[in-house]
Coordinates of C-alpha atoms in Angstrom, one line a residue:
Chain A
M1 CA 87.6 -31.1 6.9
S2 CA 85.5 -31.4 3.8
R3 CA 86.2 -33.5 0.8
T4 CA 84.7 -32.9 -2.6
F5 CA 83.0 -35.9 -4.3
G6 CA 83.4 -36.1 -8.1
L7 CA 82.6 -38.3 -11.1
S8 CA 84.9 -39.0 -14.0
T9 CA 83.7 -38.3 -17.5
F10 CA 85.1 -41.7 -18.4
T11 CA 81.8 -43.1 -17.0
L12 CA 79.7 -40.8 -19.1
A13 CA 81.1 -40.1 -22.6
S14 CA 84.3 -40.7 -24.6
P15 CA 86.0 -38.9 -26.1
F16 CA 84.6 -36.1 -24.0
S17 CA 83.7 -33.1 -26.1
E18 CA 81.5 -30.0 -26.3
R19 CA 78.7 -32.2 -27.5
D20 CA 78.5 -33.7 -24.0
A21 CA 76.9 -30.8 -22.0
E22 CA 74.4 -33.4 -20.8
A23 CA 77.2 -35.1 -18.8
F24 CA 77.3 -32.0 -16.6
D25 CA 73.5 -32.3 -15.9
R26 CA 73.7 -36.0 -15.2
T27 CA 76.7 -35.6 -12.8
A28 CA 74.9 -32.8 -10.9
G29 CA 71.7 -34.9 -11.0
F30 CA 73.4 -37.8 -9.3
G31 CA 74.4 -35.3 -6.5
Y32 CA 78.1 -34.9 -7.2
E33 CA 79.8 -31.6 -6.6
L34 CA 82.5 -32.1 -9.2
I35 CA 83.0 -33.4 -12.7
E36 CA 86.4 -34.7 -13.6
V37 CA 86.9 -34.0 -17.2
C38 CA 89.2 -36.4 -19.0
V39 CA 90.9 -34.6 -21.8
E40 CA 91.3 -37.2 -24.5
D41 CA 91.4 -34.7 -27.3
P42 CA 92.1 -31.0 -26.3
A43 CA 90.7 -29.9 -29.7
L44 CA 87.3 -31.0 -28.7
L45 CA 87.1 -28.8 -25.5
S46 CA 87.6 -25.2 -24.6
G47 CA 88.2 -23.7 -21.2
E48 CA 85.4 -21.3 -21.9
W49 CA 82.8 -23.9 -22.7
L50 CA 83.8 -26.0 -19.6
A51 CA 83.6 -23.0 -17.4
Q52 CA 80.1 -22.1 -18.8
Q53 CA 78.8 -25.6 -18.2
A54 CA 80.3 -25.6 -14.7
E55 CA 78.5 -22.4 -13.9
R56 CA 75.3 -23.5 -15.4
T57 CA 75.2 -26.7 -13.3
G58 CA 76.9 -25.5 -10.2
L59 CA 79.7 -28.2 -10.5
A60 CA 83.4 -27.7 -9.9
V61 CA 85.7 -29.1 -12.5
G62 CA 88.8 -31.3 -12.2
I63 CA 91.1 -31.9 -15.2
C64 CA 92.6 -35.3 -15.9
G65 CA 94.9 -36.2 -18.8
A66 CA 94.8 -39.3 -21.0
F67 CA 98.2 -40.5 -22.2
G68 CA 97.6 -42.6 -25.3
P69 CA 100.0 -43.1 -28.2
G70 CA 102.3 -40.2 -28.8
R71 CA 101.9 -38.6 -25.5
D72 CA 105.2 -39.6 -23.9
V73 CA 107.3 -37.0 -22.1
S74 CA 109.8 -39.8 -21.3
S75 CA 110.4 -40.7 -25.0
P76 CA 114.0 -40.6 -26.3
E77 CA 112.6 -38.7 -29.3
P78 CA 112.7 -34.9 -28.6
A79 CA 109.8 -34.3 -31.0
T80 CA 107.6 -36.8 -29.1
R81 CA 108.6 -35.2 -25.8
E82 CA 107.7 -31.8 -27.1
A83 CA 104.4 -32.9 -28.4
A84 CA 103.5 -34.5 -25.1
L85 CA 104.6 -31.4 -23.3
G86 CA 102.3 -29.4 -25.6
Y87 CA 99.4 -31.6 -24.6
L88 CA 100.2 -31.2 -20.9
R89 CA 100.3 -27.4 -21.4
S90 CA 96.9 -27.5 -23.0
C91 CA 95.6 -29.5 -20.0
V92 CA 97.1 -26.9 -17.6
D93 CA 95.4 -24.1 -19.6
L94 CA 92.1 -26.0 -19.2
A95 CA 92.7 -26.4 -15.5
A96 CA 93.5 -22.7 -15.1
A97 CA 90.4 -21.7 -17.1
T98 CA 88.1 -24.0 -15.0
G99 CA 89.6 -23.5 -11.6
S100 CA 90.8 -27.1 -11.4
P101 CA 93.5 -27.2 -8.7
H102 CA 95.4 -29.8 -10.8
V103 CA 96.1 -31.7 -13.9
A104 CA 96.0 -35.4 -12.9
G105 CA 97.0 -38.7 -14.5
P106 CA 99.9 -41.0 -15.5
M107 CA 101.7 -38.1 -17.3
Y108 CA 105.2 -39.4 -17.0
A109 CA 105.0 -41.8 -20.0
V110 CA 102.7 -43.2 -22.6
T111 CA 100.2 -45.7 -21.0
G112 CA 100.5 -49.4 -21.9
Q113 CA 104.3 -49.5 -22.1
T114 CA 105.6 -52.6 -20.2
R115 CA 109.1 -53.4 -21.4
M116 CA 112.1 -55.0 -19.9
L117 CA 114.7 -52.2 -19.8
D118 CA 118.2 -52.6 -18.2
A119 CA 119.0 -50.3 -15.3
E120 CA 120.8 -47.7 -17.4
D121 CA 117.9 -47.3 -19.9
R122 CA 115.4 -47.2 -17.1
T123 CA 117.3 -44.5 -15.3
A124 CA 117.6 -42.5 -18.5
Q125 CA 113.8 -42.8 -19.1
F126 CA 113.1 -41.7 -15.5
R127 CA 115.4 -38.7 -15.9
R128 CA 113.7 -37.6 -19.2
A129 CA 110.3 -37.9 -17.5
A130 CA 111.5 -35.9 -14.5
D131 CA 113.0 -33.2 -16.6
A132 CA 110.0 -32.8 -18.8
L133 CA 107.6 -32.8 -15.9
A134 CA 109.7 -30.1 -14.2
E135 CA 109.2 -28.0 -17.3
A136 CA 105.4 -28.7 -17.3
A137 CA 105.4 -28.0 -13.5
D138 CA 107.0 -24.6 -14.1
Y139 CA 104.4 -23.7 -16.7
A140 CA 101.6 -25.0 -14.3
A141 CA 103.0 -23.1 -11.3
G142 CA 102.7 -19.8 -13.2
R143 CA 99.0 -20.5 -13.6
G144 CA 98.3 -21.7 -10.1
V145 CA 98.0 -25.4 -11.1
R146 CA 99.5 -28.5 -9.6
L147 CA 100.5 -31.8 -11.3
A148 CA 99.1 -35.0 -9.7
I149 CA 101.1 -38.0 -11.0
E150 CA 99.2 -41.4 -11.0
A151 CA 101.0 -44.7 -10.4
L152 CA 99.5 -47.4 -12.7
N153 CA 99.7 -51.2 -12.1
R154 CA 102.4 -53.3 -13.7
F155 CA 100.2 -54.2 -16.7
E156 CA 99.7 -50.6 -17.7
T157 CA 103.2 -49.0 -17.2
D158 CA 106.7 -50.0 -16.4
L159 CA 107.8 -46.6 -14.9
V160 CA 105.8 -45.8 -11.8
N161 CA 103.8 -48.6 -10.2
T162 CA 103.9 -47.6 -6.5
V163 CA 103.6 -44.6 -4.3
E164 CA 107.2 -45.0 -3.4
Q165 CA 108.2 -44.8 -7.1
G166 CA 105.8 -41.9 -7.6
L167 CA 107.4 -40.0 -4.7
A168 CA 110.9 -40.5 -6.2
L169 CA 109.7 -39.0 -9.5
C170 CA 108.1 -36.0 -7.6
E171 CA 111.4 -35.6 -5.8
A172 CA 113.4 -35.8 -9.1
T173 CA 111.4 -33.0 -10.7
G174 CA 112.5 -30.7 -7.8
A175 CA 109.1 -28.9 -8.1
E176 CA 106.9 -28.1 -5.2
N177 CA 103.7 -28.4 -7.3
V178 CA 104.2 -32.0 -8.3
G179 CA 102.5 -34.6 -6.2
L180 CA 100.5 -37.8 -6.5
L181 CA 97.1 -39.0 -7.6
L182 CA 96.2 -42.2 -5.7
D183 CA 93.9 -44.7 -7.4
T184 CA 92.7 -47.6 -5.3
F185 CA 92.3 -49.9 -8.3
H186 CA 96.0 -49.8 -9.0
M187 CA 97.0 -49.6 -5.4
N188 CA 95.1 -52.9 -4.8
I189 CA 97.5 -54.6 -7.2
E190 CA 100.8 -52.9 -6.3
E191 CA 100.9 -51.7 -2.7
K192 CA 101.7 -54.1 0.2
S193 CA 99.5 -52.0 2.4
L194 CA 97.1 -49.3 1.2
G195 CA 97.1 -47.5 4.5
D196 CA 100.9 -47.4 4.7
A197 CA 101.2 -46.2 1.1
V198 CA 98.8 -43.3 1.8
R199 CA 100.7 -42.3 4.9
L200 CA 104.0 -42.5 3.1
A201 CA 102.6 -40.1 0.4
G202 CA 101.3 -37.8 3.2
D203 CA 101.0 -34.2 2.0
R204 CA 102.1 -35.2 -1.5
V205 CA 98.6 -36.6 -2.0
F206 CA 97.2 -34.0 -4.4
H207 CA 94.2 -36.1 -5.7
V208 CA 92.4 -39.4 -5.1
Q209 CA 90.4 -41.6 -7.5
V210 CA 88.3 -44.4 -6.0
S211 CA 87.6 -47.5 -7.9
E212 CA 86.9 -51.1 -6.8
N213 CA 89.4 -53.9 -7.3
D214 CA 87.5 -54.9 -10.5
R215 CA 86.9 -51.3 -11.5
G216 CA 83.3 -51.7 -10.3
T217 CA 81.3 -49.6 -7.8
P218 CA 83.4 -48.5 -4.8
G219 CA 82.3 -50.6 -1.9
S220 CA 81.2 -53.6 -3.9
G221 CA 84.5 -55.5 -3.8
H222 CA 87.4 -56.3 -1.5
V223 CA 89.5 -53.1 -1.5
P224 CA 90.2 -52.4 2.2
W225 CA 88.2 -49.2 2.3
D226 CA 88.2 -48.7 6.0
E227 CA 92.0 -48.8 6.1
F228 CA 92.2 -46.5 3.1
F229 CA 89.9 -43.9 4.4
Q230 CA 91.4 -44.1 7.9
A231 CA 94.8 -43.3 6.3
L232 CA 93.3 -40.3 4.4
D233 CA 92.1 -39.1 7.8
D234 CA 95.5 -39.7 9.2
I235 CA 97.1 -37.4 6.6
D236 CA 94.2 -34.8 6.9
Y237 CA 93.4 -35.2 3.2
D238 CA 90.7 -32.7 2.3
G239 CA 90.9 -32.8 -1.5
Q240 CA 88.7 -34.5 -4.1
L241 CA 87.5 -38.1 -4.2
V242 CA 86.5 -39.0 -7.7
V243 CA 84.6 -42.1 -8.7
E244 CA 86.3 -43.6 -11.8
S245 CA 85.3 -46.4 -14.0
F246 CA 85.2 -47.0 -17.7
L247 CA 82.5 -47.5 -20.3
P248 CA 83.0 -51.1 -21.5
T249 CA 80.9 -50.1 -24.6
V250 CA 83.6 -47.8 -25.9
R251 CA 86.0 -50.1 -27.7
E252 CA 89.2 -48.0 -27.5
I253 CA 88.8 -47.5 -23.7
A254 CA 87.9 -51.2 -23.1
R255 CA 91.1 -52.1 -24.8
A256 CA 93.2 -49.5 -23.1
V257 CA 92.1 -50.6 -19.6
S258 CA 91.4 -54.2 -20.5
L259 CA 87.8 -54.1 -19.3
W260 CA 86.0 -57.0 -20.9
R261 CA 82.7 -57.1 -19.2
P262 CA 80.3 -54.7 -17.4
V263 CA 81.4 -54.3 -13.8
A264 CA 78.2 -52.7 -12.6
P265 CA 74.5 -53.1 -13.5
S266 CA 74.8 -49.7 -15.4
M267 CA 77.1 -46.7 -15.3
D268 CA 74.2 -44.7 -13.7
A269 CA 74.0 -47.3 -10.9
L270 CA 77.8 -47.2 -10.5
A271 CA 77.7 -43.4 -10.2
R272 CA 74.8 -43.3 -7.8
D273 CA 75.9 -46.2 -5.6
G274 CA 79.5 -44.9 -5.6
L275 CA 78.4 -41.5 -4.3
A276 CA 76.3 -43.1 -1.6
F277 CA 79.3 -45.2 -0.5
L278 CA 81.5 -42.1 -0.4
R279 CA 79.0 -40.1 1.6
E280 CA 78.7 -42.9 4.1
H281 CA 82.4 -43.8 4.4
G282 CA 84.7 -41.3 2.6
G283 CA 83.8 -37.9 4.1
G284 CA 86.5 -37.8 6.6
R285 CA 86.4 -37.4 10.4
A286 CA 84.0 -34.4 10.5
S287 CA 81.3 -36.2 8.5
Chain B
M1 CA 94.9 -82.6 4.7
F2 CA 96.5 -80.0 2.5
R3 CA 99.3 -80.9 0.2
F4 CA 101.7 -78.2 -0.8
T5 CA 103.6 -77.5 -4.1
Y6 CA 105.3 -74.6 -5.7
N7 CA 105.5 -73.4 -9.3
T8 CA 109.2 -73.8 -10.4
L9 CA 108.7 -71.4 -13.2
V10 CA 110.3 -68.6 -11.1
Y11 CA 113.3 -70.7 -10.4
G12 CA 114.4 -69.7 -13.9
H13 CA 117.3 -71.4 -15.6
E14 CA 118.7 -73.3 -12.7
P15 CA 118.8 -77.1 -13.1
I16 CA 115.4 -78.5 -12.2
E17 CA 117.1 -80.9 -9.7
R18 CA 118.0 -77.9 -7.5
G19 CA 114.4 -76.8 -7.5
I20 CA 113.2 -80.3 -6.5
E21 CA 115.8 -80.4 -3.7
R22 CA 114.8 -76.9 -2.5
L23 CA 111.1 -77.8 -2.3
A24 CA 111.8 -81.0 -0.4
R25 CA 114.1 -79.1 2.0
F26 CA 111.3 -76.6 2.8
G27 CA 108.7 -79.3 3.5
Y28 CA 106.7 -79.3 0.3
D29 CA 104.9 -82.5 -0.8
G30 CA 105.1 -81.8 -4.5
V31 CA 106.7 -79.9 -7.3
E32 CA 104.9 -78.0 -10.0
F33 CA 106.5 -78.0 -13.4
I34 CA 106.1 -75.8 -16.4
G35 CA 104.7 -77.5 -19.5
E36 CA 107.7 -77.7 -21.7
P37 CA 108.0 -81.4 -22.3
G38 CA 110.6 -80.7 -25.0
Q39 CA 112.9 -79.0 -22.6
L40 CA 112.5 -81.2 -19.6
D41 CA 113.8 -84.7 -19.1
A42 CA 111.0 -86.8 -17.5
A43 CA 113.3 -89.6 -16.6
A44 CA 115.8 -87.3 -14.8
I45 CA 112.9 -85.6 -13.1
T46 CA 111.5 -88.8 -11.9
R47 CA 114.9 -89.9 -10.5
A48 CA 115.4 -86.5 -8.7
L49 CA 111.9 -86.7 -7.2
S50 CA 112.5 -90.1 -5.9
E51 CA 115.9 -89.2 -4.5
H52 CA 114.4 -86.3 -2.5
G53 CA 111.2 -88.1 -1.4
I54 CA 108.8 -85.7 -3.1
R55 CA 106.4 -86.1 -6.0
A56 CA 105.2 -84.2 -9.0
S57 CA 101.9 -82.4 -8.4
S58 CA 101.0 -80.6 -11.6
V59 CA 102.0 -79.2 -15.0
I60 CA 101.4 -75.5 -15.8
S61 CA 100.6 -75.1 -19.5
I62 CA 102.3 -72.1 -21.1
Y63 CA 100.0 -70.6 -23.7
T64 CA 101.6 -68.5 -26.5
P65 CA 100.3 -67.2 -29.8
E66 CA 101.4 -70.5 -31.3
R67 CA 99.5 -72.4 -28.6
D68 CA 96.2 -70.6 -28.7
L69 CA 93.3 -73.0 -28.3
V70 CA 90.9 -70.4 -29.8
S71 CA 93.0 -69.0 -32.6
S72 CA 91.1 -68.2 -35.8
D73 CA 93.7 -70.3 -37.5
A74 CA 92.5 -74.0 -37.3
A75 CA 96.2 -75.2 -37.7
V76 CA 97.2 -73.2 -34.6
R77 CA 94.2 -74.6 -32.7
G78 CA 95.2 -78.0 -33.7
R79 CA 98.8 -77.5 -32.6
A80 CA 97.7 -76.0 -29.3
L81 CA 95.6 -79.1 -28.6
D82 CA 98.6 -81.3 -29.5
Y83 CA 100.7 -79.3 -27.0
L84 CA 98.1 -79.7 -24.3
R85 CA 97.9 -83.5 -24.9
G86 CA 101.7 -83.5 -24.8
N87 CA 101.5 -81.9 -21.3
V88 CA 99.1 -84.6 -20.2
D89 CA 101.5 -87.3 -21.4
F90 CA 104.4 -85.5 -19.7
A91 CA 102.3 -85.3 -16.5
R92 CA 101.7 -89.0 -16.7
A93 CA 105.4 -89.7 -17.2
I94 CA 106.5 -87.8 -14.1
G95 CA 103.5 -88.8 -12.0
A96 CA 101.7 -85.4 -11.8
E97 CA 97.9 -85.3 -11.3
V98 CA 96.9 -81.9 -12.8
V99 CA 97.5 -80.1 -16.1
T100 CA 96.3 -76.5 -16.4
F101 CA 94.1 -75.1 -19.2
T102 CA 93.4 -71.5 -20.3
P103 CA 91.9 -71.1 -23.8
T104 CA 93.9 -68.0 -25.0
A105 CA 97.5 -67.1 -25.5
C106 CA 98.8 -65.4 -22.4
M107 CA 98.6 -61.6 -22.7
K108 CA 96.2 -61.8 -25.7
I109 CA 93.5 -59.4 -24.8
T110 CA 91.4 -59.0 -27.9
P111 CA 89.3 -61.8 -29.5
E112 CA 89.9 -62.6 -33.2
A113 CA 86.5 -64.2 -33.7
P114 CA 83.1 -63.7 -32.1
L115 CA 83.3 -64.6 -28.4
E116 CA 80.6 -67.3 -28.8
Q117 CA 82.7 -69.0 -31.4
E118 CA 85.8 -68.8 -29.3
W119 CA 84.0 -70.1 -26.3
E120 CA 82.7 -73.0 -28.4
W121 CA 86.3 -73.8 -29.7
A122 CA 87.5 -73.7 -26.1
V123 CA 84.8 -76.1 -24.9
Q124 CA 85.7 -78.5 -27.7
A125 CA 89.4 -78.3 -26.8
A126 CA 88.6 -78.9 -23.2
R127 CA 86.5 -82.0 -24.0
A128 CA 89.2 -83.4 -26.3
A129 CA 92.0 -82.7 -23.7
G130 CA 89.7 -84.1 -21.0
S131 CA 89.1 -87.3 -22.9
H132 CA 92.9 -87.8 -23.5
A133 CA 93.6 -87.0 -19.8
A134 CA 91.0 -89.3 -18.5
E135 CA 92.7 -92.3 -20.1
Q136 CA 95.8 -91.3 -18.2
G137 CA 94.1 -90.5 -14.9
I138 CA 95.0 -86.8 -15.2
T139 CA 92.7 -83.8 -14.3
I140 CA 92.4 -80.7 -16.5
A141 CA 92.2 -77.5 -14.5
V142 CA 90.5 -74.5 -16.1
E143 CA 92.1 -71.3 -14.8
P144 CA 90.7 -67.8 -15.1
W145 CA 93.3 -65.1 -15.7
N146 CA 93.0 -61.4 -14.9
R147 CA 91.9 -58.9 -17.6
Y148 CA 95.4 -58.0 -18.7
E149 CA 96.3 -61.6 -19.5
T150 CA 93.1 -62.8 -21.2
Y151 CA 89.6 -61.7 -22.1
L152 CA 87.7 -65.0 -22.3
I153 CA 87.6 -66.4 -18.8
N154 CA 88.5 -63.8 -16.1
R155 CA 86.3 -64.9 -13.2
A156 CA 85.4 -68.0 -11.2
E157 CA 81.7 -67.7 -12.4
Q158 CA 82.9 -67.9 -16.0
A159 CA 85.1 -70.9 -15.3
I160 CA 82.2 -72.6 -13.5
R161 CA 79.9 -72.1 -16.4
F162 CA 82.6 -73.3 -18.8
V163 CA 83.4 -76.4 -16.8
D164 CA 79.7 -77.3 -16.5
E165 CA 79.3 -76.9 -20.2
V166 CA 82.3 -79.2 -20.9
G167 CA 80.6 -81.7 -18.6
A168 CA 83.6 -84.1 -18.1
P169 CA 84.3 -85.5 -14.7
N170 CA 88.1 -84.8 -14.9
V171 CA 87.8 -81.2 -16.1
G172 CA 87.5 -78.8 -13.2
V173 CA 88.0 -75.2 -12.0
M174 CA 91.3 -73.8 -10.9
L175 CA 91.6 -70.5 -8.9
D176 CA 94.6 -68.2 -8.5
T177 CA 94.3 -65.6 -5.7
F178 CA 96.4 -63.0 -7.6
H179 CA 94.0 -63.0 -10.6
M180 CA 91.1 -63.2 -8.1
S181 CA 92.3 -60.1 -6.2
I182 CA 91.8 -58.1 -9.4
E183 CA 88.6 -59.8 -10.7
E184 CA 86.5 -61.2 -7.8
R185 CA 84.5 -59.1 -5.4
D186 CA 84.5 -61.8 -2.8
L187 CA 87.4 -64.3 -3.0
A188 CA 86.1 -66.7 -0.5
G189 CA 82.7 -66.6 -2.1
A190 CA 84.2 -67.6 -5.4
V191 CA 85.9 -70.6 -3.8
R192 CA 82.6 -71.7 -2.3
A193 CA 80.8 -71.2 -5.6
S194 CA 83.3 -73.4 -7.3
G195 CA 82.7 -76.1 -4.6
E196 CA 83.4 -79.6 -5.7
R197 CA 84.5 -78.4 -9.2
L198 CA 87.7 -76.9 -7.6
V199 CA 90.6 -79.1 -8.7
H200 CA 93.7 -76.9 -8.3
V201 CA 94.7 -73.8 -6.4
H202 CA 97.4 -71.2 -6.9
L203 CA 98.1 -68.9 -3.9
A204 CA 99.9 -65.6 -4.4
D205 CA 99.4 -62.3 -2.6
S206 CA 97.7 -59.2 -4.0
N207 CA 101.0 -58.2 -5.6
R208 CA 101.9 -61.7 -6.8
A209 CA 104.6 -62.1 -4.1
A210 CA 104.6 -64.7 -1.4
P211 CA 101.5 -64.8 0.8
G212 CA 102.1 -62.3 3.6
Q213 CA 104.0 -59.9 1.3
G214 CA 100.8 -58.1 0.1
H215 CA 97.5 -57.2 1.6
L216 CA 95.2 -60.2 1.0
D217 CA 93.5 -61.8 4.0
F218 CA 94.1 -65.5 3.4
A219 CA 92.1 -66.7 6.4
P220 CA 88.7 -66.6 4.8
I221 CA 90.0 -68.0 1.6
L222 CA 91.7 -71.0 3.2
R223 CA 88.6 -71.4 5.5
A224 CA 86.5 -71.7 2.3
I225 CA 88.9 -74.1 0.7
A226 CA 88.7 -76.3 3.7
D227 CA 85.0 -76.0 4.1
I228 CA 84.3 -77.2 0.5
G229 CA 86.2 -80.4 1.3
Y230 CA 89.0 -79.6 -1.2
D231 CA 91.6 -82.4 -1.4
G232 CA 93.8 -81.2 -4.2
W233 CA 97.1 -79.3 -4.2
I234 CA 97.8 -75.9 -2.7
S235 CA 100.4 -74.4 -5.0
Y236 CA 102.2 -71.1 -5.1
E237 CA 102.5 -69.3 -8.4
L238 CA 104.5 -66.2 -7.6
L239 CA 105.7 -63.9 -10.3
P240 CA 107.7 -60.7 -10.6
A241 CA 106.0 -57.4 -10.5
A242 CA 106.2 -56.7 -14.2
G243 CA 103.9 -56.7 -17.2
D244 CA 106.6 -58.7 -19.0
V245 CA 107.1 -61.6 -16.6
W246 CA 109.0 -63.6 -19.2
G247 CA 111.4 -60.8 -19.7
V248 CA 112.3 -60.7 -16.0
L249 CA 112.6 -64.5 -15.7
S250 CA 114.8 -64.8 -18.8
G251 CA 116.9 -61.8 -17.8
A252 CA 118.5 -61.2 -14.4
G253 CA 115.9 -63.5 -12.7
A254 CA 114.4 -62.8 -9.4
P255 CA 116.4 -64.2 -6.5
E256 CA 113.7 -63.6 -3.8
F257 CA 111.6 -66.3 -5.4
L258 CA 114.2 -69.0 -4.6
D259 CA 114.8 -69.8 -0.9
E260 CA 113.1 -66.7 0.6
Y261 CA 109.6 -67.0 -0.9
T262 CA 109.8 -70.8 -1.1
G263 CA 110.2 -70.9 2.7
A264 CA 107.9 -68.0 3.4
S265 CA 104.9 -69.2 1.4
I266 CA 104.3 -72.6 3.0
A267 CA 105.1 -71.2 6.5
H268 CA 102.5 -68.5 6.0
T269 CA 99.8 -70.9 4.9
K270 CA 100.5 -73.4 7.7
R271 CA 100.4 -70.5 10.2
V272 CA 97.0 -69.3 8.9
L273 CA 95.6 -72.9 8.9
E274 CA 96.8 -73.4 12.4
E275 CA 95.1 -70.2 13.5
L276 CA 91.9 -71.5 11.8
G277 CA 92.2 -74.9 13.5
V278 CA 92.4 -76.6 10.1
R279 CA 94.6 -79.6 9.7

């Protein structure tokens, strides 16, 4: 079993664009094997450029979506849903062009929506999300790409907060290539037991992001890492582990994720120390 | 040694007398009230407390955009301070010991003015509230909230720095384990760092449900609380798993927060304390 350790571009540059070739060099320089490209604006990136940079630096590429205003496949407005689907298709194209096995992220709704809906409206929203994701999954399947849905904590979304809810959404799409992205920061808030949640997800775990309870360096806080990694061993997870945090200096991001203070001495320190922690604890049984 | 209380906020719209009766029935020593003096009848509360042999512990201030102690609008700041003083008076009227303090409106996550200015306004408000509270024998408890609910004081270390700057003997630090589970790297360490400044405690599990319903290990936290010689209240502030907590509570409500969590919370803590050998 061998897991791939990666670094999110959210720790490097935002919005990530073709002006950020240096991010590939820095990621490789830290010793990572993979760079997770967060596609904030697809117009700023081409699959060709990403593939060139990957080849130049020897890095693999993962594709992650960002679901800000307007990108809502669960919207009651057909035009909004269609625009969000168009964005997802462009992410799938980037994944296909770069060899990313997936497009990952909280793609079922616009991030930051935390409303009280009655059961009927909630069911309707869930259904719209499932139908749209089924359509995106079909497009992705034709290109050998999977969709990895990310549950977010209660303060960032009202639709999918837990693994259990994420599995229900996967199920509702009826698509084989729809699974879950697990993120330890959100799991720390929402799951009763991180280990049980991982085991419940089982072979539907398509992708993993690691982040400390305060979004700081993995290993520096109180996330129950031993339990989490043990559970990944239990399900024979051999995919990617991507270190994710956010640059508190980028105003839009700071607001989107409510990060009001530096959570590590520097992003370089977070990247280096995070990788060292993964190498020591996250490699799986064989390591 | 420990005295137990429970935030009646989650009891929703039921008559407060029923909440008082419930807490007495489950062996609590106190009742924690929300800070809405205009909606609560202090005389009726005092009668019900006396009838059930239980006392008032604390008053939880509810900070809204109209009660924002660091608003850029001086009139709003003034009204927020009046509101806080009103909570102190209400606490005195029902015999509670603690009133909570957080400088920003709940869920306000971007400053309106430079942070240094807002911090200064907050310090002034805490001194003014502290002075008013001192005359009535009430303690002001400064509570850090997680990043989704405020931006100004998220961590114990910030609350400690704030309280030290305020420099009033009856203004101290409050800690809530739900917020801490998001913001603190070492929860027990944050308790120890607060030390004798710690004047109020909210316990909730990592998912804001009753202790035992999430994944927090309460043993080291309670050990630290005991070790620093804390003699205040152990309260439970449990809230629904939603961004819009008020929406849930004003809507269908959350029945598990009534008997089920009221009973489970105190039982869980007493069990942990017993295992620790703390009395």
